[in-house]
Structure formats: structure tokens, C-alpha cells
PDB file of C-alpha atoms in Angstrom:
ATOM      1  CA  GLN U   1      17.111  -8.701  -4.617  1.00  0.00           C
ATOM      2  CA  ILE U   2      13.342  -8.563  -4.509  1.00  0.00           C
ATOM      3  CA  THR U   3      11.535  -6.959  -7.420  1.00  0.00           C
ATOM      4  CA  LEU U   4       7.981  -6.724  -8.669  1.00  0.00           C
ATOM      5  CA  LYS U   5       6.865  -5.430 -12.031  1.00  0.00           C
ATOM      6  CA  GLU U   6       3.388  -4.676 -13.296  1.00  0.00           C
ATOM      7  CA  SER U   7       2.386  -5.267 -16.878  1.00  0.00           C
ATOM      8  CA  GLY U   8      -0.774  -4.763 -18.842  1.00  0.00           C
ATOM      9  CA  PRO U   9      -2.507  -2.377 -21.211  1.00  0.00           C
ATOM     10  CA  THR U  10      -2.090   1.368 -20.900  1.00  0.00           C
ATOM     11  CA  LEU U  11      -5.504   2.020 -22.417  1.00  0.00           C
ATOM     12  CA  VAL U  12      -8.817   0.188 -22.126  1.00  0.00           C
ATOM     13  CA  LYS U  13     -12.268   1.116 -23.338  1.00  0.00           C
ATOM     14  CA  PRO U  14     -15.232   1.676 -21.036  1.00  0.00           C
ATOM     15  CA  THR U  15     -17.029  -1.548 -20.069  1.00  0.00           C
ATOM     16  CA  GLN U  16     -13.994  -3.668 -20.979  1.00  0.00           C
ATOM     17  CA  THR U  17     -12.247  -6.009 -18.571  1.00  0.00           C
ATOM     18  CA  LEU U  18      -8.757  -5.117 -17.394  1.00  0.00           C
ATOM     19  CA  THR U  19      -6.122  -7.783 -16.835  1.00  0.00           C
ATOM     20  CA  LEU U  20      -2.936  -6.810 -15.028  1.00  0.00           C
ATOM     21  CA  SER U  21      -0.009  -9.049 -14.255  1.00  0.00           C
ATOM     22  CA  CYS U  22       2.548  -8.709 -11.504  1.00  0.00           C
ATOM     23  CA  THR U  23       5.736 -10.661 -12.135  1.00  0.00           C
ATOM     24  CA  PHE U  24       8.057 -10.890  -9.183  1.00  0.00           C
ATOM     25  CA  SER U  25      11.447 -12.292  -8.263  1.00  0.00           C
ATOM     26  CA  GLY U  26      13.505 -12.785  -5.135  1.00  0.00           C
ATOM     27  CA  PHE U  27      10.761 -14.439  -3.089  1.00  0.00           C
ATOM     28  CA  SER U  28       8.189 -17.205  -3.350  1.00  0.00           C
ATOM     29  CA  LEU U  29       4.457 -17.080  -2.873  1.00  0.00           C
ATOM     30  CA  ARG U  30       4.728 -20.554  -1.373  1.00  0.00           C
ATOM     31  CA  THR U  31       6.409 -19.070   1.693  1.00  0.00           C
ATOM     32  CA  ARG U  32       4.263 -18.633   4.778  1.00  0.00           C
ATOM     33  CA  GLY U  33       3.790 -14.987   5.716  1.00  0.00           C
ATOM     34  CA  VAL U  34       3.955 -13.633   2.187  1.00  0.00           C
ATOM     35  CA  GLY U  35       1.295 -12.097  -0.005  1.00  0.00           C
ATOM     36  CA  VAL U  36       1.001  -9.912  -3.076  1.00  0.00           C
ATOM     37  CA  GLY U  37      -1.426  -7.050  -3.237  1.00  0.00           C
ATOM     38  CA  TRP U  38      -2.701  -4.535  -5.748  1.00  0.00           C
ATOM     39  CA  ILE U  39      -3.029  -0.857  -4.942  1.00  0.00           C
ATOM     40  CA  ARG U  40      -4.054   1.947  -7.256  1.00  0.00           C
ATOM     41  CA  GLN U  41      -3.675   5.710  -7.245  1.00  0.00           C
ATOM     42  CA  PRO U  42      -5.695   8.071  -9.436  1.00  0.00           C
ATOM     43  CA  PRO U  43      -3.718  11.113 -10.581  1.00  0.00           C
ATOM     44  CA  GLY U  44      -3.248  13.497  -7.670  1.00  0.00           C
ATOM     45  CA  LYS U  45      -5.200  11.305  -5.283  1.00  0.00           C
ATOM     46  CA  ALA U  46      -4.587   8.852  -2.481  1.00  0.00           C
ATOM     47  CA  LEU U  47      -3.572   5.217  -2.542  1.00  0.00           C
ATOM     48  CA  GLU U  48      -6.445   2.751  -2.650  1.00  0.00           C
ATOM     49  CA  TRP U  49      -6.035  -0.915  -1.740  1.00  0.00           C
ATOM     50  CA  LEU U  50      -7.736  -3.264  -4.211  1.00  0.00           C
ATOM     51  CA  ALA U  51      -6.918  -6.901  -3.543  1.00  0.00           C
ATOM     52  CA  LEU U  52      -4.507  -9.256  -1.847  1.00  0.00           C
ATOM     53  CA  ILE U  53      -3.593 -12.910  -2.229  1.00  0.00           C
ATOM     54  CA  TYR U  54      -1.712 -14.827   0.446  1.00  0.00           C
ATOM     55  CA  TRP U  55       0.702 -17.742   0.223  1.00  0.00           C
ATOM     56  CA  ASP U  56      -2.105 -20.119   1.212  1.00  0.00           C
ATOM     57  CA  ASP U  57      -4.363 -18.785  -1.590  1.00  0.00           C
ATOM     58  CA  ASP U  58      -6.519 -16.789   0.823  1.00  0.00           C
ATOM     59  CA  LYS U  59      -7.874 -13.859  -1.153  1.00  0.00           C
ATOM     60  CA  ARG U  60      -9.143 -10.504   0.090  1.00  0.00           C
ATOM     61  CA  TYR U  61     -10.842  -7.736  -1.836  1.00  0.00           C
ATOM     62  CA  SER U  62     -11.768  -4.139  -1.241  1.00  0.00           C
ATOM     63  CA  PRO U  63     -15.426  -4.229  -0.186  1.00  0.00           C
ATOM     64  CA  SER U  64     -16.283  -1.364  -2.515  1.00  0.00           C
ATOM     65  CA  LEU U  65     -14.854  -3.146  -5.576  1.00  0.00           C
ATOM     66  CA  ARG U  66     -15.387  -6.766  -4.585  1.00  0.00           C
ATOM     67  CA  SER U  67     -17.880  -7.519  -7.344  1.00  0.00           C
ATOM     68  CA  ARG U  68     -15.478  -6.396 -10.071  1.00  0.00           C
ATOM     69  CA  LEU U  69     -12.184  -7.926  -8.935  1.00  0.00           C
ATOM     70  CA  THR U  70     -10.521 -11.310  -9.200  1.00  0.00           C
ATOM     71  CA  ILE U  71      -6.991 -12.056  -8.032  1.00  0.00           C
ATOM     72  CA  THR U  72      -5.112 -15.240  -8.813  1.00  0.00           C
ATOM     73  CA  LYS U  73      -1.562 -16.520  -8.498  1.00  0.00           C
ATOM     74  CA  ASP U  74       0.695 -18.802 -10.476  1.00  0.00           C
ATOM     75  CA  THR U  75       3.502 -19.767  -8.139  1.00  0.00           C
ATOM     76  CA  SER U  76       5.375 -21.621 -10.852  1.00  0.00           C
ATOM     77  CA  LYS U  77       5.609 -18.435 -12.887  1.00  0.00           C
ATOM     78  CA  ASN U  78       6.036 -16.097  -9.893  1.00  0.00           C
ATOM     79  CA  GLN U  79       3.073 -14.147 -11.115  1.00  0.00           C
ATOM     80  CA  VAL U  80      -0.099 -12.628  -9.689  1.00  0.00           C
ATOM     81  CA  VAL U  81      -2.931 -11.549 -11.973  1.00  0.00           C
ATOM     82  CA  LEU U  82      -5.686  -9.050 -11.227  1.00  0.00           C
ATOM     83  CA  THR U  83      -8.784  -8.746 -13.370  1.00  0.00           C
ATOM     84  CA  MET U  84     -11.223  -5.878 -13.047  1.00  0.00           C
ATOM     85  CA  THR U  85     -14.464  -5.899 -14.961  1.00  0.00           C
ATOM     86  CA  ASN U  86     -16.626  -3.104 -16.332  1.00  0.00           C
ATOM     87  CA  MET U  87     -13.907  -0.494 -16.480  1.00  0.00           C
ATOM     88  CA  GLY U  88     -14.888   3.168 -16.451  1.00  0.00           C
ATOM     89  CA  PRO U  89     -13.197   6.579 -16.595  1.00  0.00           C
ATOM     90  CA  VAL U  90     -12.981   6.701 -12.785  1.00  0.00           C
ATOM     91  CA  ASP U  91     -10.637   3.710 -12.920  1.00  0.00           C
ATOM     92  CA  ARG U  92      -7.944   5.815 -14.525  1.00  0.00           C
ATOM     93  CA  ALA U  93      -4.985   5.422 -12.198  1.00  0.00           C
ATOM     94  CA  THR U  94      -1.514   4.083 -11.637  1.00  0.00           C
ATOM     95  CA  TYR U  95      -1.786   0.463 -10.563  1.00  0.00           C
ATOM     96  CA  TYR U  96       0.864  -0.934  -8.249  1.00  0.00           C
ATOM     97  CA  CYS U  97       1.560  -4.432  -7.055  1.00  0.00           C
ATOM     98  CA  ALA U  98       3.471  -4.894  -3.821  1.00  0.00           C
ATOM     99  CA  ARG U  99       4.681  -7.689  -1.574  1.00  0.00           C
ATOM    100  CA  LEU U 100       2.937  -8.017   1.746  1.00  0.00           C
ATOM    101  CA  TYR U 101       5.302  -9.404   4.332  1.00  0.00           C
ATOM    102  CA  TYR U 102       4.708 -10.715   7.833  1.00  0.00           C
ATOM    103  CA  PHE U 103       7.378  -9.182  10.008  1.00  0.00           C
ATOM    104  CA  ASP U 104       6.406 -11.444  12.896  1.00  0.00           C
ATOM    105  CA  SER U 105       5.295 -15.044  12.984  1.00  0.00           C
ATOM    106  CA  GLY U 106       1.791 -14.178  14.102  1.00  0.00           C
ATOM    107  CA  GLY U 107       1.168 -11.716  11.295  1.00  0.00           C
ATOM    108  CA  HIS U 108       0.344  -8.879  13.675  1.00  0.00           C
ATOM    109  CA  SER U 109       2.983  -6.806  11.960  1.00  0.00           C
ATOM    110  CA  ARG U 110       2.493  -6.993   8.216  1.00  0.00           C
ATOM    111  CA  ALA U 111       3.195  -4.381   5.575  1.00  0.00           C
ATOM    112  CA  PHE U 112       3.800  -3.807   1.889  1.00  0.00           C
ATOM    113  CA  ASP U 113       7.572  -3.775   2.038  1.00  0.00           C
ATOM    114  CA  ILE U 114       8.485  -3.865  -1.653  1.00  0.00           C
ATOM    115  CA  TRP U 115       6.542  -2.145  -4.441  1.00  0.00           C
ATOM    116  CA  GLY U 116       6.605  -2.330  -8.189  1.00  0.00           C
ATOM    117  CA  GLN U 117       7.140   0.802 -10.240  1.00  0.00           C
ATOM    118  CA  GLY U 118       3.465   0.996 -11.174  1.00  0.00           C
ATOM    119  CA  THR U 119       1.667   1.061 -14.488  1.00  0.00           C
ATOM    120  CA  MET U 120      -0.537   3.942 -15.624  1.00  0.00           C
ATOM    121  CA  LEU U 121      -3.922   3.087 -17.059  1.00  0.00           C
ATOM    122  CA  THR U 122      -6.309   5.280 -18.996  1.00  0.00           C
ATOM    123  CA  VAL U 123      -9.928   4.359 -19.664  1.00  0.00           C
ATOM    124  CA  SER U 124     -11.290   6.003 -22.774  1.00  0.00           C
ATOM    125  CA  SER U 125     -13.223   5.164 -25.889  1.00  0.00           C
TER     126      SER U 125
ATOM    127  CA  SER G   1     -14.118   7.321   2.052  1.00  0.00           C
ATOM    128  CA  SER G   2     -11.174   6.009   4.031  1.00  0.00           C
ATOM    129  CA  GLU G   3     -11.490   4.448   7.468  1.00  0.00           C
ATOM    130  CA  LEU G   4      -8.154   6.048   8.278  1.00  0.00           C
ATOM    131  CA  THR G   5      -8.107   9.835   8.479  1.00  0.00           C
ATOM    132  CA  GLN G   6      -5.050  12.002   7.911  1.00  0.00           C
ATOM    133  CA  ASP G   7      -4.575  15.745   7.775  1.00  0.00           C
ATOM    134  CA  PRO G   8      -4.203  16.716   4.111  1.00  0.00           C
ATOM    135  CA  ALA G   9      -1.126  18.873   4.602  1.00  0.00           C
ATOM    136  CA  VAL G  10       1.512  19.648   7.195  1.00  0.00           C
ATOM    137  CA  SER G  11       4.551  21.889   7.044  1.00  0.00           C
ATOM    138  CA  VAL G  12       7.727  22.014   9.089  1.00  0.00           C
ATOM    139  CA  ALA G  13      10.812  24.179   9.152  1.00  0.00           C
ATOM    140  CA  SER G  14      13.976  22.400   8.149  1.00  0.00           C
ATOM    141  CA  GLY G  15      15.621  20.795  11.160  1.00  0.00           C
ATOM    142  CA  GLN G  16      12.489  20.883  13.265  1.00  0.00           C
ATOM    143  CA  THR G  17      10.286  18.017  14.413  1.00  0.00           C
ATOM    144  CA  VAL G  18       6.968  17.191  12.791  1.00  0.00           C
ATOM    145  CA  ARG G  19       4.240  14.721  13.667  1.00  0.00           C
ATOM    146  CA  ILE G  20       1.858  13.272  11.113  1.00  0.00           C
ATOM    147  CA  THR G  21      -1.228  11.590  12.505  1.00  0.00           C
ATOM    148  CA  CYS G  22      -3.619   8.899  11.368  1.00  0.00           C
ATOM    149  CA  GLN G  23      -6.945   8.234  13.072  1.00  0.00           C
ATOM    150  CA  GLY G  24      -9.209   5.235  12.847  1.00  0.00           C
ATOM    151  CA  ASP G  25     -11.075   2.797  15.045  1.00  0.00           C
ATOM    152  CA  SER G  26      -9.057  -0.162  13.771  1.00  0.00           C
ATOM    153  CA  LEU G  27      -5.887   1.432  15.153  1.00  0.00           C
ATOM    154  CA  ARG G  28      -7.040   0.518  18.639  1.00  0.00           C
ATOM    155  CA  ASN G  29      -6.265  -3.079  17.703  1.00  0.00           C
ATOM    156  CA  TYR G  30      -3.787  -2.981  14.833  1.00  0.00           C
ATOM    157  CA  TYR G  31      -0.555  -1.195  14.087  1.00  0.00           C
ATOM    158  CA  ALA G  32      -0.288   1.380  11.352  1.00  0.00           C
ATOM    159  CA  ASN G  33       2.404   1.185   8.725  1.00  0.00           C
ATOM    160  CA  TRP G  34       3.735   4.323   7.108  1.00  0.00           C
ATOM    161  CA  TYR G  35       4.792   4.942   3.526  1.00  0.00           C
ATOM    162  CA  GLN G  36       6.610   7.841   1.934  1.00  0.00           C
ATOM    163  CA  GLN G  37       5.840   8.740  -1.661  1.00  0.00           C
ATOM    164  CA  LYS G  38       7.728  11.312  -3.671  1.00  0.00           C
ATOM    165  CA  PRO G  39       6.357  12.710  -6.951  1.00  0.00           C
ATOM    166  CA  GLY G  40       6.432  10.220  -9.787  1.00  0.00           C
ATOM    167  CA  GLN G  41       7.690   7.409  -7.558  1.00  0.00           C
ATOM    168  CA  ALA G  42       6.219   4.325  -5.945  1.00  0.00           C
ATOM    169  CA  PRO G  43       5.581   4.419  -2.203  1.00  0.00           C
ATOM    170  CA  VAL G  44       8.371   3.347   0.129  1.00  0.00           C
ATOM    171  CA  LEU G  45       7.786   1.702   3.497  1.00  0.00           C
ATOM    172  CA  VAL G  46       9.340   3.831   6.251  1.00  0.00           C
ATOM    173  CA  ILE G  47       7.760   2.386   9.408  1.00  0.00           C
ATOM    174  CA  TYR G  48       6.072  -0.936  10.103  1.00  0.00           C
ATOM    175  CA  GLY G  49       4.526  -2.405  13.175  1.00  0.00           C
ATOM    176  CA  LYS G  50       4.913  -0.805  16.574  1.00  0.00           C
ATOM    177  CA  ASN G  51       7.940   1.293  15.601  1.00  0.00           C
ATOM    178  CA  ASN G  52      10.273  -0.471  13.191  1.00  0.00           C
ATOM    179  CA  ARG G  53      12.278   0.933  10.326  1.00  0.00           C
ATOM    180  CA  PRO G  54      13.220  -1.101   7.272  1.00  0.00           C
ATOM    181  CA  SER G  55      16.871  -1.175   6.376  1.00  0.00           C
ATOM    182  CA  GLY G  56      18.029   2.124   4.923  1.00  0.00           C
ATOM    183  CA  ILE G  57      15.387   4.307   6.544  1.00  0.00           C
ATOM    184  CA  PRO G  58      16.980   7.055   8.681  1.00  0.00           C
ATOM    185  CA  ASP G  59      16.439   6.910  12.420  1.00  0.00           C
ATOM    186  CA  ARG G  60      14.844  10.341  12.405  1.00  0.00           C
ATOM    187  CA  PHE G  61      11.640   8.493  11.436  1.00  0.00           C
ATOM    188  CA  SER G  62       9.733   6.998  14.350  1.00  0.00           C
ATOM    189  CA  ALA G  63       6.183   5.972  15.205  1.00  0.00           C
ATOM    190  CA  SER G  64       3.893   5.863  18.177  1.00  0.00           C
ATOM    191  CA  SER G  65       0.294   5.061  18.899  1.00  0.00           C
ATOM    192  CA  SER G  66      -2.358   5.967  21.440  1.00  0.00           C
ATOM    193  CA  GLY G  67      -5.966   4.889  21.360  1.00  0.00           C
ATOM    194  CA  ASN G  68      -7.306   5.326  17.845  1.00  0.00           C
ATOM    195  CA  THR G  69      -4.423   7.517  16.679  1.00  0.00           C
ATOM    196  CA  ALA G  70      -1.122   6.502  15.151  1.00  0.00           C
ATOM    197  CA  SER G  71       1.638   9.015  14.621  1.00  0.00           C
ATOM    198  CA  LEU G  72       4.702   9.274  12.448  1.00  0.00           C
ATOM    199  CA  THR G  73       7.349  11.619  13.811  1.00  0.00           C
ATOM    200  CA  ILE G  74      10.248  13.029  11.862  1.00  0.00           C
ATOM    201  CA  THR G  75      12.843  14.448  14.225  1.00  0.00           C
ATOM    202  CA  GLY G  76      14.975  17.013  12.453  1.00  0.00           C
ATOM    203  CA  ALA G  77      13.148  17.096   9.132  1.00  0.00           C
ATOM    204  CA  GLN G  78      15.302  17.399   6.045  1.00  0.00           C
ATOM    205  CA  ALA G  79      14.503  18.788   2.630  1.00  0.00           C
ATOM    206  CA  GLU G  80      14.506  15.261   1.210  1.00  0.00           C
ATOM    207  CA  ASP G  81      11.676  14.320   3.566  1.00  0.00           C
ATOM    208  CA  GLU G  82       9.265  16.497   1.605  1.00  0.00           C
ATOM    209  CA  ALA G  83       6.750  13.977   0.273  1.00  0.00           C
ATOM    210  CA  ASP G  84       3.310  12.476   0.706  1.00  0.00           C
ATOM    211  CA  TYR G  85       2.931  10.153   3.672  1.00  0.00           C
ATOM    212  CA  TYR G  86       0.298   7.431   3.913  1.00  0.00           C
ATOM    213  CA  CYS G  87      -0.726   5.313   6.846  1.00  0.00           C
ATOM    214  CA  HIS G  88      -1.995   1.790   6.249  1.00  0.00           C
ATOM    215  CA  SER G  89      -3.583  -0.830   8.410  1.00  0.00           C
ATOM    216  CA  ARG G  90      -6.436  -3.283   8.555  1.00  0.00           C
ATOM    217  CA  ASP G  91      -9.991  -2.058   8.580  1.00  0.00           C
ATOM    218  CA  SER G  92     -12.412  -2.486  11.439  1.00  0.00           C
ATOM    219  CA  SER G  93     -13.382  -5.961  10.276  1.00  0.00           C
ATOM    220  CA  ALA G  94      -9.697  -6.978  10.229  1.00  0.00           C
ATOM    221  CA  SER G  95     -10.383  -8.751   6.969  1.00  0.00           C
ATOM    222  CA  HIS G  96      -9.384  -5.991   4.617  1.00  0.00           C
ATOM    223  CA  LEU G  97      -6.705  -3.392   4.255  1.00  0.00           C
ATOM    224  CA  VAL G  98      -7.061   0.345   4.093  1.00  0.00           C
ATOM    225  CA  PHE G  99      -4.897   3.374   3.415  1.00  0.00           C
ATOM    226  CA  GLY G 100      -5.305   6.801   4.874  1.00  0.00           C
ATOM    227  CA  GLY G 101      -5.976   9.752   2.626  1.00  0.00           C
ATOM    228  CA  GLY G 102      -2.372  10.885   2.780  1.00  0.00           C
ATOM    229  CA  THR G 103      -0.564  13.907   4.231  1.00  0.00           C
ATOM    230  CA  ARG G 104       1.552  16.180   2.091  1.00  0.00           C
ATOM    231  CA  LEU G 105       4.599  17.273   4.069  1.00  0.00           C
ATOM    232  CA  THR G 106       6.290  20.512   3.093  1.00  0.00           C
ATOM    233  CA  VAL G 107       9.722  21.262   4.518  1.00  0.00           C
ATOM    234  CA  LEU G 108      10.242  25.015   4.657  1.00  0.00           C
TER     235      LEU G 108
END
């Protein structure tokens, strides 16, 4: 069974740095065709992709948030960590991590097939 | 703003067929994936690639694509299909990912 679970603070102050962890089981980030991504969703709003790390340590970031994000992985711990700097009230959202899976060998068909339950974050002083 | 555009809301009578669309230039080159999200829950993948359903997804869900538009079709919509639906693909650069703005489906 494949599971992912987000962990981190529920409240941060403006200008602080957020660190979120995604701990997963049932798959390895050493396996070709696998990645873990972060997606957030402000209350009542749409999903927004933030960052993605692949099995080969290739990292991709949302262009609009690139300067504030860092994603890393620890394959020995089955964990992916996202840091986001200079937090503000607009960053209030539920943050999800999800597995990205290549459904074909070429990666033309890839999707977030398993999601964590999400963690709600508030930014307030 | 999203590079993938969806209608904000769609409604369908129970048992009827509904199509939810997603438009974007990147869809000329890349497949859209579709996710269903019910209130208070994480999204669930319902369609990936050209037209593939993960295990456990009913066969009333299907997908198609033409030009810059991808479509999710629910044939014989059920009350339990009432949810938000999001398309997802790569952006025009192919280097990044993007979600559509979501479509709220109401089953009447």
C-alpha cells in the first residue's frame, strides 16, 4: 500500500520560513519514473503546483514561486522536504504532497496518482 | 493565472452525460490528467494519459482531446460524482506542471 503524509507547523508568522515534510511508504524515490511533488490549495480556491523532485534528483519549481522554494529528498528516510521562505498571509492553504508516476517508460503519461491527506497552514502574527 | 482554463461550474441531471473541458496551448503536445476532489478530501486521480482510468475508477469516466482542448466525460452521472474536477498537465515550456482552475460539477 502506498501512502504519503505531510507534516509541519499549522501556524507560521509572516516573514518566517516554512518547512514541510512528506514521509512516504510503499515506493522508493530511487525508482526510475517516480517523483514527489508539492501542491497547495488556498481555502475555496484551485490547486496550485509548487515543486517536484524526481528519482534522479532533478528538481522543478513553479516559476512564480521559484525564488522562495527549495525541495530536497532523503531516500534513506523516504522523505521529501519543502522549504518556503518569506511566508505571508496569501500562503494560507492546505499543502499536499503527492507521488508523480510515469505510466509509460517514456514519461509521456505521468500523473500524481497517490496524494497525502494534506496539512492546513495559517500565516499570522 | 493558470495556463489551463476550465469553466468554473457545470451542472448535469442525474443519469445524463456531461463534458468538462480544459483548454491550453500545452495540450496540443501533452496529455491532460484529471482529478476529482470532494469537499474536505484530497484530490483523486480519475483519468491519466490519453484515456486511462486508475484501478477503482468507474468506466463512466472517460477522456478525449482535440487541438488545445482536453475533455473529461462522465456518461450517466451519479450523485456521488458531484465534486470539483481539475485538469493537470505540463506548461508550454514542458518544464513545469500546471493545474487548471477547476470545474465544480453539480448533479441535479
